[in-house]
mmCIF file with all atom_site columns, C-alpha atoms in Angstrom:
data_model
loop_
_atom_site.group_PDB
_atom_site.id
_atom_site.type_symbol
_atom_site.label_atom_id
_atom_site.label_alt_id
_atom_site.label_comp_id
_atom_site.label_asym_id
_atom_site.label_entity_id
_atom_site.label_seq_id
_atom_site.pdbx_PDB_ins_code
_atom_site.Cartn_x
_atom_site.Cartn_y
_atom_site.Cartn_z
_atom_site.occupancy
_atom_site.B_iso_or_equiv
_atom_site.pdbx_formal_charge
_atom_site.auth_seq_id
_atom_site.auth_comp_id
_atom_site.auth_asym_id
_atom_site.auth_atom_id
_atom_site.pdbx_PDB_model_num
ATOM 1   C CA . ASP A 1 1   ? 162.471 248.821 40.021 1.00 0.00 ? 1   ASP A CA 1
ATOM 2   C CA . ASP A 1 2   ? 164.033 249.423 43.391 1.00 0.00 ? 2   ASP A CA 1
ATOM 3   C CA . GLY A 1 3   ? 164.063 245.848 44.760 1.00 0.00 ? 3   GLY A CA 1
ATOM 4   C CA . SER A 1 4   ? 160.243 245.571 44.983 1.00 0.00 ? 4   SER A CA 1
ATOM 5   C CA . ILE A 1 5   ? 158.786 242.395 46.455 1.00 0.00 ? 5   ILE A CA 1
ATOM 6   C CA . ASP A 1 6   ? 155.482 242.574 44.606 1.00 0.00 ? 6   ASP A CA 1
ATOM 7   C CA . GLU A 1 7   ? 154.826 241.675 40.881 1.00 0.00 ? 7   GLU A CA 1
ATOM 8   C CA . THR A 1 8   ? 156.263 244.999 39.547 1.00 0.00 ? 8   THR A CA 1
ATOM 9   C CA . VAL A 1 9   ? 159.076 243.360 37.632 1.00 0.00 ? 9   VAL A CA 1
ATOM 10  C CA . ALA A 1 10  ? 156.959 240.688 36.196 1.00 0.00 ? 10  ALA A CA 1
ATOM 11  C CA . VAL A 1 11  ? 154.287 243.116 35.103 1.00 0.00 ? 11  VAL A CA 1
ATOM 12  C CA . ALA A 1 12  ? 156.812 245.665 33.760 1.00 0.00 ? 12  ALA A CA 1
ATOM 13  C CA . GLY A 1 13  ? 158.567 242.856 31.831 1.00 0.00 ? 13  GLY A CA 1
ATOM 14  C CA . ASN A 1 14  ? 155.491 242.321 29.709 1.00 0.00 ? 14  ASN A CA 1
ATOM 15  C CA . LEU A 1 15  ? 155.493 246.062 28.628 1.00 0.00 ? 15  LEU A CA 1
ATOM 16  C CA . ASP A 1 16  ? 157.205 247.669 25.873 1.00 0.00 ? 16  ASP A CA 1
ATOM 17  C CA . LEU A 1 17  ? 159.839 249.515 28.036 1.00 0.00 ? 17  LEU A CA 1
ATOM 18  C CA . GLU A 1 18  ? 163.299 249.151 29.190 1.00 0.00 ? 18  GLU A CA 1
ATOM 19  C CA . LEU A 1 19  ? 163.505 247.692 32.618 1.00 0.00 ? 19  LEU A CA 1
ATOM 20  C CA . ILE A 1 20  ? 166.214 248.575 35.102 1.00 0.00 ? 20  ILE A CA 1
ATOM 21  C CA . VAL A 1 21  ? 166.187 246.395 38.395 1.00 0.00 ? 21  VAL A CA 1
ATOM 22  C CA . HIS A 1 22  ? 168.082 247.011 41.572 1.00 0.00 ? 22  HIS A CA 1
ATOM 23  C CA . PRO A 1 23  ? 168.652 243.567 43.070 1.00 0.00 ? 23  PRO A CA 1
ATOM 24  C CA . HIS A 1 24  ? 167.618 245.051 46.460 1.00 0.00 ? 24  HIS A CA 1
ATOM 25  C CA . ASN A 1 25  ? 165.990 248.271 47.870 1.00 0.00 ? 25  ASN A CA 1
ATOM 26  C CA . ALA A 1 26  ? 168.687 250.824 47.451 1.00 0.00 ? 26  ALA A CA 1
ATOM 27  C CA . GLY A 1 27  ? 166.559 253.660 48.473 1.00 0.00 ? 27  GLY A CA 1
ATOM 28  C CA . TYR A 1 28  ? 164.457 256.623 47.068 1.00 0.00 ? 28  TYR A CA 1
ATOM 29  C CA . GLY A 1 29  ? 167.525 258.690 46.229 1.00 0.00 ? 29  GLY A CA 1
ATOM 30  C CA . ALA A 1 30  ? 169.574 255.754 44.990 1.00 0.00 ? 30  ALA A CA 1
ATOM 31  C CA . ASN A 1 31  ? 166.612 254.982 42.518 1.00 0.00 ? 31  ASN A CA 1
ATOM 32  C CA . GLN A 1 32  ? 166.712 258.477 41.135 1.00 0.00 ? 32  GLN A CA 1
ATOM 33  C CA . LYS A 1 33  ? 170.448 258.532 40.742 1.00 0.00 ? 33  LYS A CA 1
ATOM 34  C CA . THR A 1 34  ? 170.124 255.224 38.673 1.00 0.00 ? 34  THR A CA 1
ATOM 35  C CA . CYS A 1 35  ? 167.407 256.718 36.466 1.00 0.00 ? 35  CYS A CA 1
ATOM 36  C CA . TYR A 1 36  ? 169.166 260.044 35.959 1.00 0.00 ? 36  TYR A CA 1
ATOM 37  C CA . ILE A 1 37  ? 172.515 258.366 34.995 1.00 0.00 ? 37  ILE A CA 1
ATOM 38  C CA . GLU A 1 38  ? 170.620 256.118 32.531 1.00 0.00 ? 38  GLU A CA 1
ATOM 39  C CA . ALA A 1 39  ? 168.714 258.938 31.113 1.00 0.00 ? 39  ALA A CA 1
ATOM 40  C CA . LEU A 1 40  ? 171.716 260.931 30.483 1.00 0.00 ? 40  LEU A CA 1
ATOM 41  C CA . ARG A 1 41  ? 173.648 257.942 29.079 1.00 0.00 ? 41  ARG A CA 1
ATOM 42  C CA . GLN A 1 42  ? 170.750 257.514 26.641 1.00 0.00 ? 42  GLN A CA 1
ATOM 43  C CA . GLY A 1 43  ? 171.091 261.299 25.528 1.00 0.00 ? 43  GLY A CA 1
ATOM 44  C CA . ALA A 1 44  ? 168.088 262.895 27.310 1.00 0.00 ? 44  ALA A CA 1
ATOM 45  C CA . GLU A 1 45  ? 168.118 266.672 27.228 1.00 0.00 ? 45  GLU A CA 1
ATOM 46  C CA . ILE A 1 46  ? 165.263 266.985 29.896 1.00 0.00 ? 46  ILE A CA 1
ATOM 47  C CA . VAL A 1 47  ? 164.462 264.448 32.504 1.00 0.00 ? 47  VAL A CA 1
ATOM 48  C CA . ILE A 1 48  ? 161.118 264.314 34.235 1.00 0.00 ? 48  ILE A CA 1
ATOM 49  C CA . MET A 1 49  ? 160.639 262.745 37.701 1.00 0.00 ? 49  MET A CA 1
ATOM 50  C CA . LEU A 1 50  ? 157.084 261.931 38.584 1.00 0.00 ? 50  LEU A CA 1
ATOM 51  C CA . HIS A 1 51  ? 156.035 259.905 41.582 1.00 0.00 ? 51  HIS A CA 1
ATOM 52  C CA . PRO A 1 52  ? 154.081 256.941 40.384 1.00 0.00 ? 52  PRO A CA 1
ATOM 53  C CA . ASP A 1 53  ? 151.355 256.939 42.973 1.00 0.00 ? 53  ASP A CA 1
ATOM 54  C CA . GLY A 1 54  ? 148.806 258.559 40.608 1.00 0.00 ? 54  GLY A CA 1
ATOM 55  C CA . GLN A 1 55  ? 148.578 261.660 42.831 1.00 0.00 ? 55  GLN A CA 1
ATOM 56  C CA . TYR A 1 56  ? 149.993 264.198 40.228 1.00 0.00 ? 56  TYR A CA 1
ATOM 57  C CA . ASP A 1 57  ? 148.412 265.133 36.925 1.00 0.00 ? 57  ASP A CA 1
ATOM 58  C CA . PRO A 1 58  ? 150.785 264.032 34.138 1.00 0.00 ? 58  PRO A CA 1
ATOM 59  C CA . ASP A 1 59  ? 149.179 266.445 31.659 1.00 0.00 ? 59  ASP A CA 1
ATOM 60  C CA . ILE A 1 60  ? 151.497 269.219 32.759 1.00 0.00 ? 60  ILE A CA 1
ATOM 61  C CA . ILE A 1 61  ? 154.607 267.493 31.430 1.00 0.00 ? 61  ILE A CA 1
ATOM 62  C CA . PRO A 1 62  ? 154.569 269.660 28.298 1.00 0.00 ? 62  PRO A CA 1
ATOM 63  C CA . GLN A 1 63  ? 154.552 272.712 30.380 1.00 0.00 ? 63  GLN A CA 1
ATOM 64  C CA . MET A 1 64  ? 157.482 271.488 32.463 1.00 0.00 ? 64  MET A CA 1
ATOM 65  C CA . ILE A 1 65  ? 159.372 270.777 29.254 1.00 0.00 ? 65  ILE A CA 1
ATOM 66  C CA . ALA A 1 66  ? 158.602 274.051 27.758 1.00 0.00 ? 66  ALA A CA 1
ATOM 67  C CA . ALA A 1 67  ? 159.774 275.991 31.003 1.00 0.00 ? 67  ALA A CA 1
ATOM 68  C CA . ILE A 1 68  ? 163.306 274.288 30.438 1.00 0.00 ? 68  ILE A CA 1
ATOM 69  C CA . ARG A 1 69  ? 163.296 274.779 26.688 1.00 0.00 ? 69  ARG A CA 1
ATOM 70  C CA . GLU A 1 70  ? 162.362 278.516 26.931 1.00 0.00 ? 70  GLU A CA 1
ATOM 71  C CA . GLY A 1 71  ? 165.101 279.041 29.424 1.00 0.00 ? 71  GLY A CA 1
ATOM 72  C CA . ARG A 1 72  ? 162.780 279.814 32.426 1.00 0.00 ? 72  ARG A CA 1
ATOM 73  C CA . GLY A 1 73  ? 164.421 277.215 34.625 1.00 0.00 ? 73  GLY A CA 1
ATOM 74  C CA . ASP A 1 74  ? 166.838 274.177 34.663 1.00 0.00 ? 74  ASP A CA 1
ATOM 75  C CA . PHE A 1 75  ? 164.835 272.807 37.414 1.00 0.00 ? 75  PHE A CA 1
ATOM 76  C CA . VAL A 1 76  ? 161.143 272.908 37.237 1.00 0.00 ? 76  VAL A CA 1
ATOM 77  C CA . LEU A 1 77  ? 158.859 271.916 40.136 1.00 0.00 ? 77  LEU A CA 1
ATOM 78  C CA . GLY A 1 78  ? 155.226 270.818 39.781 1.00 0.00 ? 78  GLY A CA 1
ATOM 79  C CA . SER A 1 79  ? 153.790 272.888 42.654 1.00 0.00 ? 79  SER A CA 1
ATOM 80  C CA . ARG A 1 80  ? 150.513 271.761 44.441 1.00 0.00 ? 80  ARG A CA 1
ATOM 81  C CA . PHE A 1 81  ? 150.544 275.280 46.150 1.00 0.00 ? 81  PHE A CA 1
ATOM 82  C CA . LEU A 1 82  ? 149.952 277.410 42.990 1.00 0.00 ? 82  LEU A CA 1
ATOM 83  C CA . PRO A 1 83  ? 147.386 278.878 43.832 1.00 0.00 ? 83  PRO A CA 1
ATOM 84  C CA . PRO A 1 84  ? 148.124 278.650 47.597 1.00 0.00 ? 84  PRO A CA 1
ATOM 85  C CA . SER A 1 85  ? 144.987 276.845 48.631 1.00 0.00 ? 85  SER A CA 1
ATOM 86  C CA . SER A 1 86  ? 144.815 274.262 45.748 1.00 0.00 ? 86  SER A CA 1
ATOM 87  C CA . ALA A 1 87  ? 146.721 271.491 47.806 1.00 0.00 ? 87  ALA A CA 1
ATOM 88  C CA . LEU A 1 88  ? 143.946 271.512 50.430 1.00 0.00 ? 88  LEU A CA 1
ATOM 89  C CA . ALA A 1 89  ? 141.179 271.601 47.666 1.00 0.00 ? 89  ALA A CA 1
ATOM 90  C CA . GLY A 1 90  ? 142.970 268.530 46.174 1.00 0.00 ? 90  GLY A CA 1
ATOM 91  C CA . GLY A 1 91  ? 142.537 266.669 49.523 1.00 0.00 ? 91  GLY A CA 1
ATOM 92  C CA . MET A 1 92  ? 146.001 267.062 51.010 1.00 0.00 ? 92  MET A CA 1
ATOM 93  C CA . PRO A 1 93  ? 145.648 266.134 54.771 1.00 0.00 ? 93  PRO A CA 1
ATOM 94  C CA . LYS A 1 94  ? 146.093 269.159 56.897 1.00 0.00 ? 94  LYS A CA 1
ATOM 95  C CA . TYR A 1 95  ? 149.120 267.888 58.771 1.00 0.00 ? 95  TYR A CA 1
ATOM 96  C CA . LYS A 1 96  ? 150.916 267.407 55.450 1.00 0.00 ? 96  LYS A CA 1
ATOM 97  C CA . TYR A 1 97  ? 149.873 270.899 54.416 1.00 0.00 ? 97  TYR A CA 1
ATOM 98  C CA . LEU A 1 98  ? 151.261 272.506 57.554 1.00 0.00 ? 98  LEU A CA 1
ATOM 99  C CA . ALA A 1 99  ? 154.429 270.486 57.453 1.00 0.00 ? 99  ALA A CA 1
ATOM 100 C CA . ASN A 1 100 ? 155.015 271.325 53.844 1.00 0.00 ? 100 ASN A CA 1
ATOM 101 C CA . ARG A 1 101 ? 154.364 274.941 54.455 1.00 0.00 ? 101 ARG A CA 1
ATOM 102 C CA . PHE A 1 102 ? 156.724 275.055 57.499 1.00 0.00 ? 102 PHE A CA 1
ATOM 103 C CA . LEU A 1 103 ? 159.683 273.227 55.751 1.00 0.00 ? 103 LEU A CA 1
ATOM 104 C CA . THR A 1 104 ? 159.291 275.254 52.451 1.00 0.00 ? 104 THR A CA 1
ATOM 105 C CA . THR A 1 105 ? 159.245 278.586 54.283 1.00 0.00 ? 105 THR A CA 1
ATOM 106 C CA . THR A 1 106 ? 162.329 277.532 56.333 1.00 0.00 ? 106 THR A CA 1
ATOM 107 C CA . GLU A 1 107 ? 164.181 276.351 53.248 1.00 0.00 ? 107 GLU A CA 1
ATOM 108 C CA . ASN A 1 108 ? 163.277 279.584 51.305 1.00 0.00 ? 108 ASN A CA 1
ATOM 109 C CA . LEU A 1 109 ? 164.838 281.534 54.202 1.00 0.00 ? 109 LEU A CA 1
ATOM 110 C CA . VAL A 1 110 ? 168.001 279.614 54.307 1.00 0.00 ? 110 VAL A CA 1
ATOM 111 C CA . MET A 1 111 ? 168.498 279.567 50.466 1.00 0.00 ? 111 MET A CA 1
ATOM 112 C CA . GLY A 1 112 ? 167.081 283.043 49.671 1.00 0.00 ? 112 GLY A CA 1
ATOM 113 C CA . THR A 1 113 ? 164.466 281.674 47.408 1.00 0.00 ? 113 THR A CA 1
ATOM 114 C CA . GLN A 1 114 ? 160.683 282.159 46.914 1.00 0.00 ? 114 GLN A CA 1
ATOM 115 C CA . LEU A 1 115 ? 159.492 278.773 45.873 1.00 0.00 ? 115 LEU A CA 1
ATOM 116 C CA . SER A 1 116 ? 155.917 277.951 46.603 1.00 0.00 ? 116 SER A CA 1
ATOM 117 C CA . GLU A 1 117 ? 156.823 274.201 47.300 1.00 0.00 ? 117 GLU A CA 1
ATOM 118 C CA . CYS A 1 118 ? 160.019 272.334 47.885 1.00 0.00 ? 118 CYS A CA 1
ATOM 119 C CA . HIS A 1 119 ? 158.592 268.845 48.684 1.00 0.00 ? 119 HIS A CA 1
ATOM 120 C CA . THR A 1 120 ? 156.884 267.963 45.413 1.00 0.00 ? 120 THR A CA 1
ATOM 121 C CA . GLY A 1 121 ? 157.168 264.583 43.771 1.00 0.00 ? 121 GLY A CA 1
ATOM 122 C CA . TYR A 1 122 ? 157.066 266.201 40.366 1.00 0.00 ? 122 TYR A CA 1
ATOM 123 C CA . ARG A 1 123 ? 160.231 267.615 39.048 1.00 0.00 ? 123 ARG A CA 1
ATOM 124 C CA . ALA A 1 124 ? 162.027 268.352 35.668 1.00 0.00 ? 124 ALA A CA 1
ATOM 125 C CA . TYR A 1 125 ? 165.726 268.814 35.183 1.00 0.00 ? 125 TYR A CA 1
ATOM 126 C CA . SER A 1 126 ? 167.786 270.008 32.194 1.00 0.00 ? 126 SER A CA 1
ATOM 127 C CA . ARG A 1 127 ? 170.632 267.895 31.100 1.00 0.00 ? 127 ARG A CA 1
ATOM 128 C CA . LYS A 1 128 ? 173.097 270.886 31.911 1.00 0.00 ? 128 LYS A CA 1
ATOM 129 C CA . LEU A 1 129 ? 171.945 270.834 35.589 1.00 0.00 ? 129 LEU A CA 1
ATOM 130 C CA . LEU A 1 130 ? 172.325 267.119 36.056 1.00 0.00 ? 130 LEU A CA 1
ATOM 131 C CA . GLU A 1 131 ? 175.625 267.206 34.464 1.00 0.00 ? 131 GLU A CA 1
ATOM 132 C CA . SER A 1 132 ? 176.741 270.003 36.817 1.00 0.00 ? 132 SER A CA 1
ATOM 133 C CA . VAL A 1 133 ? 175.519 269.149 40.280 1.00 0.00 ? 133 VAL A CA 1
ATOM 134 C CA . PRO A 1 134 ? 177.260 266.454 42.225 1.00 0.00 ? 134 PRO A CA 1
ATOM 135 C CA . PHE A 1 135 ? 173.954 264.519 42.926 1.00 0.00 ? 135 PHE A CA 1
ATOM 136 C CA . LEU A 1 136 ? 175.842 261.193 42.977 1.00 0.00 ? 136 LEU A CA 1
ATOM 137 C CA . ARG A 1 137 ? 177.188 262.315 46.384 1.00 0.00 ? 137 ARG A CA 1
ATOM 138 C CA . ASN A 1 138 ? 173.574 262.783 47.583 1.00 0.00 ? 138 ASN A CA 1
ATOM 139 C CA . SER A 1 139 ? 171.648 260.775 50.008 1.00 0.00 ? 139 SER A CA 1
ATOM 140 C CA . ASN A 1 140 ? 170.070 257.477 48.971 1.00 0.00 ? 140 ASN A CA 1
ATOM 141 C CA . ASN A 1 141 ? 166.975 258.359 50.973 1.00 0.00 ? 141 ASN A CA 1
ATOM 142 C CA . PHE A 1 142 ? 164.306 260.964 50.876 1.00 0.00 ? 142 PHE A CA 1
ATOM 143 C CA . VAL A 1 143 ? 166.455 263.881 51.582 1.00 0.00 ? 143 VAL A CA 1
ATOM 144 C CA . PHE A 1 144 ? 167.914 263.486 48.138 1.00 0.00 ? 144 PHE A CA 1
ATOM 145 C CA . ASP A 1 145 ? 165.172 265.826 46.702 1.00 0.00 ? 145 ASP A CA 1
ATOM 146 C CA . THR A 1 146 ? 166.029 268.628 49.210 1.00 0.00 ? 146 THR A CA 1
ATOM 147 C CA . GLU A 1 147 ? 169.690 268.161 48.408 1.00 0.00 ? 147 GLU A CA 1
ATOM 148 C CA . MET A 1 148 ? 168.934 268.691 44.728 1.00 0.00 ? 148 MET A CA 1
ATOM 149 C CA . ILE A 1 149 ? 167.115 271.977 45.501 1.00 0.00 ? 149 ILE A CA 1
ATOM 150 C CA . PHE A 1 150 ? 169.989 273.298 47.606 1.00 0.00 ? 150 PHE A CA 1
ATOM 151 C CA . GLN A 1 151 ? 172.504 272.243 45.024 1.00 0.00 ? 151 GLN A CA 1
ATOM 152 C CA . THR A 1 152 ? 170.535 273.975 42.288 1.00 0.00 ? 152 THR A CA 1
ATOM 153 C CA . GLN A 1 153 ? 170.496 277.138 44.164 1.00 0.00 ? 153 GLN A CA 1
ATOM 154 C CA . HIS A 1 154 ? 174.223 276.843 45.159 1.00 0.00 ? 154 HIS A CA 1
ATOM 155 C CA . PHE A 1 155 ? 175.524 276.265 41.662 1.00 0.00 ? 155 PHE A CA 1
ATOM 156 C CA . GLY A 1 156 ? 173.339 279.192 40.371 1.00 0.00 ? 156 GLY A CA 1
ATOM 157 C CA . PHE A 1 157 ? 170.755 277.453 38.222 1.00 0.00 ? 157 PHE A CA 1
ATOM 158 C CA . ASN A 1 158 ? 167.252 278.762 37.861 1.00 0.00 ? 158 ASN A CA 1
ATOM 159 C CA . PHE A 1 159 ? 164.020 277.381 39.128 1.00 0.00 ? 159 PHE A CA 1
ATOM 160 C CA . ALA A 1 160 ? 160.753 277.531 37.539 1.00 0.00 ? 160 ALA A CA 1
ATOM 161 C CA . GLU A 1 161 ? 157.258 276.348 38.936 1.00 0.00 ? 161 GLU A CA 1
ATOM 162 C CA . VAL A 1 162 ? 154.267 274.972 37.099 1.00 0.00 ? 162 VAL A CA 1
ATOM 163 C CA . PRO A 1 163 ? 150.855 274.552 38.886 1.00 0.00 ? 163 PRO A CA 1
ATOM 164 C CA . VAL A 1 164 ? 149.682 270.977 39.333 1.00 0.00 ? 164 VAL A CA 1
ATOM 165 C CA . GLU A 1 165 ? 146.451 269.572 40.400 1.00 0.00 ? 165 GLU A CA 1
ATOM 166 C CA . THR A 1 166 ? 146.636 266.549 42.756 1.00 0.00 ? 166 THR A CA 1
ATOM 167 C CA . LYS A 1 167 ? 144.352 263.850 44.037 1.00 0.00 ? 167 LYS A CA 1
ATOM 168 C CA . TYR A 1 168 ? 144.688 262.265 47.467 1.00 0.00 ? 168 TYR A CA 1
ATOM 169 C CA . PHE A 1 169 ? 143.518 258.847 48.135 1.00 0.00 ? 169 PHE A CA 1
ATOM 170 C CA . ASN A 1 170 ? 144.635 255.925 50.577 1.00 0.00 ? 170 ASN A CA 1
ATOM 171 C CA . GLU A 1 171 ? 147.043 254.374 48.081 1.00 0.00 ? 171 GLU A CA 1
ATOM 172 C CA . ALA A 1 172 ? 148.940 257.634 47.313 1.00 0.00 ? 172 ALA A CA 1
ATOM 173 C CA . SER A 1 173 ? 152.126 258.848 49.034 1.00 0.00 ? 173 SER A CA 1
ATOM 174 C CA . SER A 1 174 ? 153.064 255.580 50.875 1.00 0.00 ? 174 SER A CA 1
ATOM 175 C CA . ILE A 1 175 ? 156.067 257.289 52.602 1.00 0.00 ? 175 ILE A CA 1
ATOM 176 C CA . SER A 1 176 ? 155.861 256.932 56.325 1.00 0.00 ? 176 SER A CA 1
ATOM 177 C CA . PHE A 1 177 ? 156.337 259.851 58.702 1.00 0.00 ? 177 PHE A CA 1
ATOM 178 C CA . LEU A 1 178 ? 159.598 258.285 60.029 1.00 0.00 ? 178 LEU A CA 1
ATOM 179 C CA . ALA A 1 179 ? 161.006 257.698 56.538 1.00 0.00 ? 179 ALA A CA 1
ATOM 180 C CA . SER A 1 180 ? 160.197 261.308 55.633 1.00 0.00 ? 180 SER A CA 1
ATOM 181 C CA . THR A 1 181 ? 162.360 262.706 58.383 1.00 0.00 ? 181 THR A CA 1
ATOM 182 C CA . GLN A 1 182 ? 165.441 260.743 57.552 1.00 0.00 ? 182 GLN A CA 1
#
């Protein structure tokens, strides 16, 4: 929990899971850093990051794990753009679609990659990658995700992509436009 002010901690405390609580909101990237360090400390060989807003289908987790285990990638992205029109079919607002297409195209040109999507909230990392890239130096904000992609490319790790169906609804993707630009 990254310093939430609702009942998240109380509800989670009644579940059979290990709860880690930041005493204040440290930020989107800081939350991932905490989780990745803890997963590595507990011996995880593969770490999945899935936005908790219910937008992404969790049924592809076995495919993401298989991509890492089979050596197809150390960083696996759940892509809403495989096939290319599937994000719009899933209800992605047109402005988000256009912004994602523009940013992903620009990032691919800079990195020399051909990823279908760089801005997914569904990722899997190998232990080797997390132990190799200096992610603790990354931003505590939303740019953390982009930094992870650039570091993966810079350090010579491979990417894989798995198609994912999404559902867009009012409660999903609460990030504001301003926060997403920082």
